[in-house]
Short mmCIF file of C-alpha atoms and ligand atoms in Angstrom, two decimals:
data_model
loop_
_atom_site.label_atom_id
_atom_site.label_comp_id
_atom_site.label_asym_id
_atom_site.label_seq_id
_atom_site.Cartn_x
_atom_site.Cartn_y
_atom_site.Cartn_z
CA UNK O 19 0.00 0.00 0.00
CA UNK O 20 1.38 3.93 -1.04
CA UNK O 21 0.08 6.78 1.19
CA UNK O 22 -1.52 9.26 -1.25
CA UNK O 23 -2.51 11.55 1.41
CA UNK O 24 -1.33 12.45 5.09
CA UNK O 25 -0.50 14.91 7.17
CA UNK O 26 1.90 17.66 5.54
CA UNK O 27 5.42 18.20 7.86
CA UNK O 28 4.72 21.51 7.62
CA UNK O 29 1.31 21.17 10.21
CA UNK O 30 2.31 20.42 13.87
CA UNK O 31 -0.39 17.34 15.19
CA UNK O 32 -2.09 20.08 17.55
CA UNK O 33 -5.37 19.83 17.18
CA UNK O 34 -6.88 23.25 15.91
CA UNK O 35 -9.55 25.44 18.20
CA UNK O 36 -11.32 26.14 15.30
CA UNK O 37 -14.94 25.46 15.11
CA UNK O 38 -16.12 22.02 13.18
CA UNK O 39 -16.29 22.19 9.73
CA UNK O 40 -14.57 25.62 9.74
CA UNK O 41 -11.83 25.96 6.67
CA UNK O 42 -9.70 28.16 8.12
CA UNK O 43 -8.51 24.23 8.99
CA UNK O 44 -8.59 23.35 5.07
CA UNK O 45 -6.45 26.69 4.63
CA UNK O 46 -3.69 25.83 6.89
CA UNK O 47 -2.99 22.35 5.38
CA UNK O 48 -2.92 23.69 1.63
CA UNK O 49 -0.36 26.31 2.76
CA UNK O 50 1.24 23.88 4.86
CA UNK O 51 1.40 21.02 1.92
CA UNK O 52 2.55 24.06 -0.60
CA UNK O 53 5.63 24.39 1.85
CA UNK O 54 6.45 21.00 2.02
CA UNK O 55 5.92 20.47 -2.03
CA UNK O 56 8.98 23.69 -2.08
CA UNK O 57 11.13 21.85 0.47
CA UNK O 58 11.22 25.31 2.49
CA UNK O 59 9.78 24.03 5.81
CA UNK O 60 13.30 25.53 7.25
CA UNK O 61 13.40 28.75 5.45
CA UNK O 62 9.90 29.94 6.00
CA UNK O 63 8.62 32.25 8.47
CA UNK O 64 5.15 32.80 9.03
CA UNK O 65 3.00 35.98 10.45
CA UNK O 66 0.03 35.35 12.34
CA UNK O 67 -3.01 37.71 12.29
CA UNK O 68 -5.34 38.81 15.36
CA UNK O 69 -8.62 36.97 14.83
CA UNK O 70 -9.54 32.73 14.73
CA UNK O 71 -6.09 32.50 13.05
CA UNK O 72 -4.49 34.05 15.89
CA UNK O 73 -2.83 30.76 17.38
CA UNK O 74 -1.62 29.69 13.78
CA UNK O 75 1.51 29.69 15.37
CA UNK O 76 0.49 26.51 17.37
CA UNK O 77 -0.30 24.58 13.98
CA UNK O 78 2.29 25.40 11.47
CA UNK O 79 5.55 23.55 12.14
CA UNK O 80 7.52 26.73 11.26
CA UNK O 81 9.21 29.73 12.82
CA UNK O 82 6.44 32.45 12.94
CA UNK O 83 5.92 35.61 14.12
CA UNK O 84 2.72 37.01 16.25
CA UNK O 85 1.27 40.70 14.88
CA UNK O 86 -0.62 43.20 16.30
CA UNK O 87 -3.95 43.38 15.08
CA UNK O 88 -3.89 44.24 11.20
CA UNK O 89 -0.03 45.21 11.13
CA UNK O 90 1.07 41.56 9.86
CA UNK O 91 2.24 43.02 6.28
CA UNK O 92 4.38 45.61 8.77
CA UNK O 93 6.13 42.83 10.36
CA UNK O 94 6.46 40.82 7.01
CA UNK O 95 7.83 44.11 5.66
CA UNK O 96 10.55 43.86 8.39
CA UNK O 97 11.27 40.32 9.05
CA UNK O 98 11.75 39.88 5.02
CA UNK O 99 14.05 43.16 4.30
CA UNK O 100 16.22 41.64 7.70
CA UNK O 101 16.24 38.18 6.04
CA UNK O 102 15.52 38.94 1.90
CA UNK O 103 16.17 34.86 1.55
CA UNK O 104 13.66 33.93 3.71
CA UNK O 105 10.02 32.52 2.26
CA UNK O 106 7.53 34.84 4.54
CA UNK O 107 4.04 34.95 4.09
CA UNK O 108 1.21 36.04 6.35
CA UNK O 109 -2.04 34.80 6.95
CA UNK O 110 -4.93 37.31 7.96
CA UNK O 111 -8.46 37.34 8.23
CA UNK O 112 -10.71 40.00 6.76
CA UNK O 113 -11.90 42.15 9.81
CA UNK O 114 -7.43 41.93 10.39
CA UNK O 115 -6.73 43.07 6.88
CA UNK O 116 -9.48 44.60 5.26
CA UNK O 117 -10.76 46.74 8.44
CA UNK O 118 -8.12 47.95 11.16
CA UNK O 119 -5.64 46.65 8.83
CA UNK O 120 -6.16 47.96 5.65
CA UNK O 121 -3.63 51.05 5.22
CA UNK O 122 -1.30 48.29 6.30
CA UNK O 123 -1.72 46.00 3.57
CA UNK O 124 -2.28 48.72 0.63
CA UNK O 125 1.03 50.05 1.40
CA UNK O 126 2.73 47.31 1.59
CA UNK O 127 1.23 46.18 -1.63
CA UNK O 128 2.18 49.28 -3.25
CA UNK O 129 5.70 49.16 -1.84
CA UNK O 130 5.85 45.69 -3.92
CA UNK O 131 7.41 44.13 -0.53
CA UNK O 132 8.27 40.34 -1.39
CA UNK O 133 6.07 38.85 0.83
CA UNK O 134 3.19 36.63 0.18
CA UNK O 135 -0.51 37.09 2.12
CA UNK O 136 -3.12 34.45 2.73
CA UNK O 137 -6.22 36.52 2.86
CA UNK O 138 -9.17 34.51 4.36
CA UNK O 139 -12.40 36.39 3.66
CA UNK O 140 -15.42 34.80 4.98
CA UNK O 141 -17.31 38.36 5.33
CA UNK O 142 -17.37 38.23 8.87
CA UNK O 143 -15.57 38.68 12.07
CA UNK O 144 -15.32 34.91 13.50
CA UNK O 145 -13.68 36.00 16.95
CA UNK O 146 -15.63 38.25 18.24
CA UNK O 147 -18.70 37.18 17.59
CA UNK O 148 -19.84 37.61 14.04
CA UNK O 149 -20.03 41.39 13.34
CA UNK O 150 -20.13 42.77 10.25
CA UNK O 151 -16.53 43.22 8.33
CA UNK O 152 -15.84 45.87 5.31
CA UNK O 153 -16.04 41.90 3.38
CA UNK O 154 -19.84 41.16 4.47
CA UNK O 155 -22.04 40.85 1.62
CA UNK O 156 -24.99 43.19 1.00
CA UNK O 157 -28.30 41.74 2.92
CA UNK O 158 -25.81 39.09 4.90
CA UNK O 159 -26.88 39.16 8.71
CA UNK O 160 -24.55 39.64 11.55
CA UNK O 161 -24.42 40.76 15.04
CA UNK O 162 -24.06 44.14 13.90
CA UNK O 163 -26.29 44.24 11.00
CA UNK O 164 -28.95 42.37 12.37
CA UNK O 165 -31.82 43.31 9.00
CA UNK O 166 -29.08 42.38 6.50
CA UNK O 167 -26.10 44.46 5.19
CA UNK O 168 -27.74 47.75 4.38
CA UNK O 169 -25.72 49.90 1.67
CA UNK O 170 -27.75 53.47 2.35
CA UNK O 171 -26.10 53.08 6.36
CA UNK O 172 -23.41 50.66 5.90
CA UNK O 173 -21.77 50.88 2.87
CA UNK O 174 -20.11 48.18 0.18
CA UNK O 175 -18.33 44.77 0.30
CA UNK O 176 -14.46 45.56 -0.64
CA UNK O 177 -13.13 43.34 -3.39
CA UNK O 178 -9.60 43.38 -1.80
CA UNK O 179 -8.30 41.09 -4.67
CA UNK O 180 -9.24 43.28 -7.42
CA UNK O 181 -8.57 46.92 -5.42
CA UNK O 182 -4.99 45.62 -4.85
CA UNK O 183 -4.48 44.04 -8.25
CA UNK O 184 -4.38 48.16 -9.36
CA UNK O 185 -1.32 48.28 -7.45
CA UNK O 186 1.83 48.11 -9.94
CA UNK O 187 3.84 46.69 -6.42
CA UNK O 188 1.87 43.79 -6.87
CA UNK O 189 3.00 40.88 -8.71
CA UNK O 190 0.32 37.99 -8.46
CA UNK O 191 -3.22 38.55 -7.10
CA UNK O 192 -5.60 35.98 -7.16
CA UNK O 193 -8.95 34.56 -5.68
CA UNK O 194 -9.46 31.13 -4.94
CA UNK O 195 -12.10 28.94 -2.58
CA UNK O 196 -11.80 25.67 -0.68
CA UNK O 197 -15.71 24.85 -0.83
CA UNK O 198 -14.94 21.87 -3.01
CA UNK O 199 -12.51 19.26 -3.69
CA UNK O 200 -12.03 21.19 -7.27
CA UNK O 201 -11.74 24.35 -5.75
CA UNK O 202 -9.18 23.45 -3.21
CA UNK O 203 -7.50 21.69 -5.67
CA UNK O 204 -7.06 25.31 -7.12
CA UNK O 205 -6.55 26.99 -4.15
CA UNK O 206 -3.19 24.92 -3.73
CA UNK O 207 -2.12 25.88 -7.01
CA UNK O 208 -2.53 29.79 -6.63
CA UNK O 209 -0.48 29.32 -3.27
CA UNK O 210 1.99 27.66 -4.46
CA UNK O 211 2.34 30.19 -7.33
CA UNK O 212 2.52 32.93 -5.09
CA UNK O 213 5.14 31.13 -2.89
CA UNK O 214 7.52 30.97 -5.76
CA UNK O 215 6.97 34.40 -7.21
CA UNK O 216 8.32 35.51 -4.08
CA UNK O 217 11.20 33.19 -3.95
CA UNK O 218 12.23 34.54 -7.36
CA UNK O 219 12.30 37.70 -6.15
CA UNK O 220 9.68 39.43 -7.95
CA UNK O 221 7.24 41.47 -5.46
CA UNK O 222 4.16 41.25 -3.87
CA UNK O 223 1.52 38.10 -3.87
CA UNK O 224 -1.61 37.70 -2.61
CA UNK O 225 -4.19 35.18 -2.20
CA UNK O 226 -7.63 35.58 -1.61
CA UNK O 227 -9.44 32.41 0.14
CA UNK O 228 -13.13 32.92 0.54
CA UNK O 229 -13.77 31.07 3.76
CA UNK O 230 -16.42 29.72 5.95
CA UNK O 231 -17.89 30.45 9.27
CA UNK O 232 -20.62 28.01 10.23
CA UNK O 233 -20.65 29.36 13.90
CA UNK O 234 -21.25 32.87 12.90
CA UNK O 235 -23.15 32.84 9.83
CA UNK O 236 -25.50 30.44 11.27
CA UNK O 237 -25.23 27.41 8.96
CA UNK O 238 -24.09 23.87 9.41
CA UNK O 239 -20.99 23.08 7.54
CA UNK O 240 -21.80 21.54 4.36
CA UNK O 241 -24.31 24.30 4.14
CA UNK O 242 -21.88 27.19 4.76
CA UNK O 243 -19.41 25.47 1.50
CA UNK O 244 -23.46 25.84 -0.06
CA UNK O 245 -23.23 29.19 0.93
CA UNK O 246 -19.67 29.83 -0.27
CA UNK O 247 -20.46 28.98 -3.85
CA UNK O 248 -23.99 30.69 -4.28
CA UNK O 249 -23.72 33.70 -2.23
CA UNK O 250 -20.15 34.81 -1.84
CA UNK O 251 -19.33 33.59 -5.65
CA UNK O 252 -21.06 36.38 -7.35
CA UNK O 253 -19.90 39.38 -5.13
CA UNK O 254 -16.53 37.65 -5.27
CA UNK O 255 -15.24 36.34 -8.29
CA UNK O 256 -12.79 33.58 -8.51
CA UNK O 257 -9.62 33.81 -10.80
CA UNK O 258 -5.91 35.31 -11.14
CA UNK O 259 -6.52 38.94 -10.85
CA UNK O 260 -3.17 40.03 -11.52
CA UNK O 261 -1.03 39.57 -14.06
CA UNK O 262 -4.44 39.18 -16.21
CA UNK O 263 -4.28 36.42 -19.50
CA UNK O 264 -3.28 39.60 -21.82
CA UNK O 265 -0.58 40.95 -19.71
CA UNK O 266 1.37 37.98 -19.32
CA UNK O 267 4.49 38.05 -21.62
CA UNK R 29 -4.08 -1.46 6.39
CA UNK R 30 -6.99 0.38 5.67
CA UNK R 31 -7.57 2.57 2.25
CA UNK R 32 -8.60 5.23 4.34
CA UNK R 33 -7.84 5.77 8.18
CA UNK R 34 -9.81 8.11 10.42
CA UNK R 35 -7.92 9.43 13.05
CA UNK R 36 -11.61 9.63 15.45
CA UNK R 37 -10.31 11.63 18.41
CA UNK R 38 -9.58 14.33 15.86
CA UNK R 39 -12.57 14.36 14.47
CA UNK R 40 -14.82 16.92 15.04
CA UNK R 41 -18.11 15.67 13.66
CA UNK R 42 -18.24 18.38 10.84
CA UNK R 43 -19.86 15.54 8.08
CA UNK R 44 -18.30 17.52 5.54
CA UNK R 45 -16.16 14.59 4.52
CA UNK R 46 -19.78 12.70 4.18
CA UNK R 47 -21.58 14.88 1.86
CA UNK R 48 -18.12 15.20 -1.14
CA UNK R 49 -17.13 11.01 -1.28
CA UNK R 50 -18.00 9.86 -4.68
CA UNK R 51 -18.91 6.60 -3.15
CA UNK R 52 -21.23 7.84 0.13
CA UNK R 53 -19.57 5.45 2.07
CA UNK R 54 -17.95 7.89 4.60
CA UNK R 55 -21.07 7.94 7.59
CA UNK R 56 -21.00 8.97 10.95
CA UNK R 57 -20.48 6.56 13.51
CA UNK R 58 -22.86 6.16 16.55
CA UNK R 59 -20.05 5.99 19.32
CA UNK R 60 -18.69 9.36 20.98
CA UNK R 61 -14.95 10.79 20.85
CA UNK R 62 -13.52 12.14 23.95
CA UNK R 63 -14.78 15.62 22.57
CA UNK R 64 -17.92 14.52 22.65
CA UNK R 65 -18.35 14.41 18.51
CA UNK R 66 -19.53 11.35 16.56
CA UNK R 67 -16.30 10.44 14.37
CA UNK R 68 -16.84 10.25 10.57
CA UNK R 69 -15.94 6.50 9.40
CA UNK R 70 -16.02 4.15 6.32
CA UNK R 71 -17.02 0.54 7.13
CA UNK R 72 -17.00 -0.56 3.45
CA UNK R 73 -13.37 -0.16 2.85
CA UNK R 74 -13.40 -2.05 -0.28
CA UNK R 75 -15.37 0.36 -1.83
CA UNK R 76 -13.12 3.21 -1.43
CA UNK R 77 -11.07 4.14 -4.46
CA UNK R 78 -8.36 6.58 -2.75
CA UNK R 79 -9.84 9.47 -4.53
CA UNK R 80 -8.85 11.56 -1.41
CA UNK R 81 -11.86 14.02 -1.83
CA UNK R 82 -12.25 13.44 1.93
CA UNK R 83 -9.26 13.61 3.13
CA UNK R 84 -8.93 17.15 1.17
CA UNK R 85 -12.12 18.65 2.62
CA UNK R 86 -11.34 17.54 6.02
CA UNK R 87 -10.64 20.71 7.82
CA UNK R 88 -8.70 18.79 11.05
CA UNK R 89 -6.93 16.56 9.08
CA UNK R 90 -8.54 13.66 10.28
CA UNK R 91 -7.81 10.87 7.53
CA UNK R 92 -5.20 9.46 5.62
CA UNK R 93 -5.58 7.68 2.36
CA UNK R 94 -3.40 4.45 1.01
CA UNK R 95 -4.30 2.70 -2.30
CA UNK R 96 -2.62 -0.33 -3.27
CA UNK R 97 0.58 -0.33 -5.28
CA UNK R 98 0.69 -0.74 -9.15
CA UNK R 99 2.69 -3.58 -9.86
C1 TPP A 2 -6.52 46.64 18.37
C2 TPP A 2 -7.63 45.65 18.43
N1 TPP A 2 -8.87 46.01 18.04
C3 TPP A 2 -9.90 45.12 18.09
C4 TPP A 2 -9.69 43.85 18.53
C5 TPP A 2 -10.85 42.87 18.58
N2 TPP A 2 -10.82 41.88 17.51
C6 TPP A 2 -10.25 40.67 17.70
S1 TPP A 2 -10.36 39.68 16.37
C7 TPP A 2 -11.20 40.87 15.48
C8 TPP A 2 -11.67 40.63 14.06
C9 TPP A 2 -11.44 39.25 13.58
O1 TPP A 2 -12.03 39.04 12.34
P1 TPP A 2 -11.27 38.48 11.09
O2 TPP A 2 -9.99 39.17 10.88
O3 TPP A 2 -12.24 38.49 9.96
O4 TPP A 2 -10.87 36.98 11.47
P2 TPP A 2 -11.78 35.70 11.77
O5 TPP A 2 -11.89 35.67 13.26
O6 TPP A 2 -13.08 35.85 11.08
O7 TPP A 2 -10.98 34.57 11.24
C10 TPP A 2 -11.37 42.01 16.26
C11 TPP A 2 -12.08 43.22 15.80
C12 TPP A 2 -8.38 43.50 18.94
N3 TPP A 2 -8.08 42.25 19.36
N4 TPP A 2 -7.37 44.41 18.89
S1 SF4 A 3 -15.82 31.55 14.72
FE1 SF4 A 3 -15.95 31.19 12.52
S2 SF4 A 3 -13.92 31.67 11.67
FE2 SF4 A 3 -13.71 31.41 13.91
S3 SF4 A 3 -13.13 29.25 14.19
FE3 SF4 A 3 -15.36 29.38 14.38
S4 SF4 A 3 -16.15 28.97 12.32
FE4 SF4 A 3 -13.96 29.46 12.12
S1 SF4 A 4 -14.42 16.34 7.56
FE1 SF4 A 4 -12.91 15.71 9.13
S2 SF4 A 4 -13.61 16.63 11.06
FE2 SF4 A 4 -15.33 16.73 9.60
S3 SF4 A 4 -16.52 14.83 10.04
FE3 SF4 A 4 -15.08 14.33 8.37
S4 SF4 A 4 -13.28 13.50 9.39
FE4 SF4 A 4 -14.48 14.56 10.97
#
């Protein structure tokens, strides 16, 4: 008998605190198998967000680095100018980057630091109870917008993928989703693309995951991947953002 | 060995892995884990074909998949 799946080096055998059926879980192992696949379990350093993710640091079997709350692209920005050989990445949820965060990652994005970002949208705030996040979709309910995302008092979803793809610091900018074998299948891919755009050096990468939440959005599981694809699909396209098919050369 | 091995006291009773195997043979089992979850399963082992979709869906990384060597 052959293994043809296991669990990647690069994930420590803690179990997770994340909720059942949550893919912040499915997240972890793609970046984690992407890792391995490079053979740069030893040369990466991780930055974990404030939010679910917070204890990453517990799960991948890596050096990483804690943030304050939205300023993991300002550590990346350090730890990778200190250590330009280094693989760093950081992982960050959307209230962490797209809210408090935000100036953080445009800048850094714009600065074309060589850094990749795992971006996990799943247009909420998990932590804290399930407020509303600049990434919750119009009419989605939360704690905080209890009659549905209302755009006359609370504004528009941000399409961080495609506001960042503007950015000429940004190399690769894509949008992925882990709500199906398929998609994750994908997912990996677009990591591990990202991964070695920045080990050749060539600027900013970012991944978009759209994520579930079954605790806060009030769905089980398997409905919340349901969810994913019918709801969060068509405010938030899939596909490489940045460079687009024409641009490539 | 088995074709695919749930590690139960891992397993946080999420049935995800149910709903994507090409086969619906992964079911929850009646027994508890010691976090109080019914573990996912597959009794029918023979009818697994290592596809993995499981395995890949599993958010706690719960099961590992072996298929038997070409010869
Ligand atoms: C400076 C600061 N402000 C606010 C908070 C409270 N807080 C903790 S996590 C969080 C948002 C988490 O949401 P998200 O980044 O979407 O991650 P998720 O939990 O959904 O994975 C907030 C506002 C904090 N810890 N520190
Ligand atoms: S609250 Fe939401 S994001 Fe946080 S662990 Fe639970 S399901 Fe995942
Ligand atoms: S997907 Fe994983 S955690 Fe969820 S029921 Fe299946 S084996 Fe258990």
């Amino acid at each position: 008998m052959i293994t043809v799946f296991e669990r990647p080096a690069a994930l420590t055998s803690a179990k997770t605190h994340y909720c059942p059926g949550c893919t912040h879980g499915i997240i972890h192992r793609l970046v984690a198998e992407v890792i391995d696949e490079l053979g740069i379990r030893e040369e990466t350093i991780g930055v974990s967000p404030v939010g679910c993710s917070v204890l990453a640091y517990n799960y991948f079997n890596i050096d990483m680095q804690e943030a304050a709350h939205g300023r993991a692209p300002a550590v990346a920005t350090g730890i990778k100018r200190v250590f330009p050989r280094k693989v760093v990445f950081t992982y960050q949820g959307d209230g962490d980057l797209a809210s408090i965060g935000i100036g953080e990652i445009v800048h850094a994005a714009a600065r074309g630091e060589k850094f990749t970002t795992i971006f996990v949208n799943n247009a909420i705030y998990g932590m804290t109870g399930g407020q509303m996040a600049p990434t919750t979709i119009l009419g989605q309910e939360s704690m905080t917008s209890p009659d549905g995302r209302n755009p006359a008092t609370q504004g528009y979803p941000i399409r961080v993928a495609e506001m960042l793809a503007t950015l000429e610091g940004a190399v690769y900018i894509a949008r992925v989703s882990v709500h199906n074998p398929q998609e994750v299948a994908r997912a990996k891919k677009a990591i591990k693309t990202a991964f070695e755009l920045q080990i050749a050096g060539k600027g900013f990468s970012l991944v978009e995951v759209l994520s579930s939440c079954p605790t806060n959005w009030g769905y089980t599981p398997t409905e919340s991947l349901k969810w994913i694809a019918d709801k969060m699909i068509p405010v938030y396209p899939l596909g490489v953002k940045k460079p687009l098919e024409e641009e490539k050369s | 060995m088995l074709n695919v091995e749930f590690d139960e006291e891992r397993c946080k009773g999420c049935e995800i892995c149910t709903s994507v195997c090409p086969k619906n043979i992964v079911v929850m089992a009646d027994r508890l884990n010691a976090m109080g979850y019914h573990p996912a399963t597959v009794i029918e082992q023979e009818k697994c074909i290592s596809c993995s979709f499981c395995a890949r869906m599993c958010p706690d990384v719960v099961i590992t998949v072996r298929k038997e060597e070409r010869k």
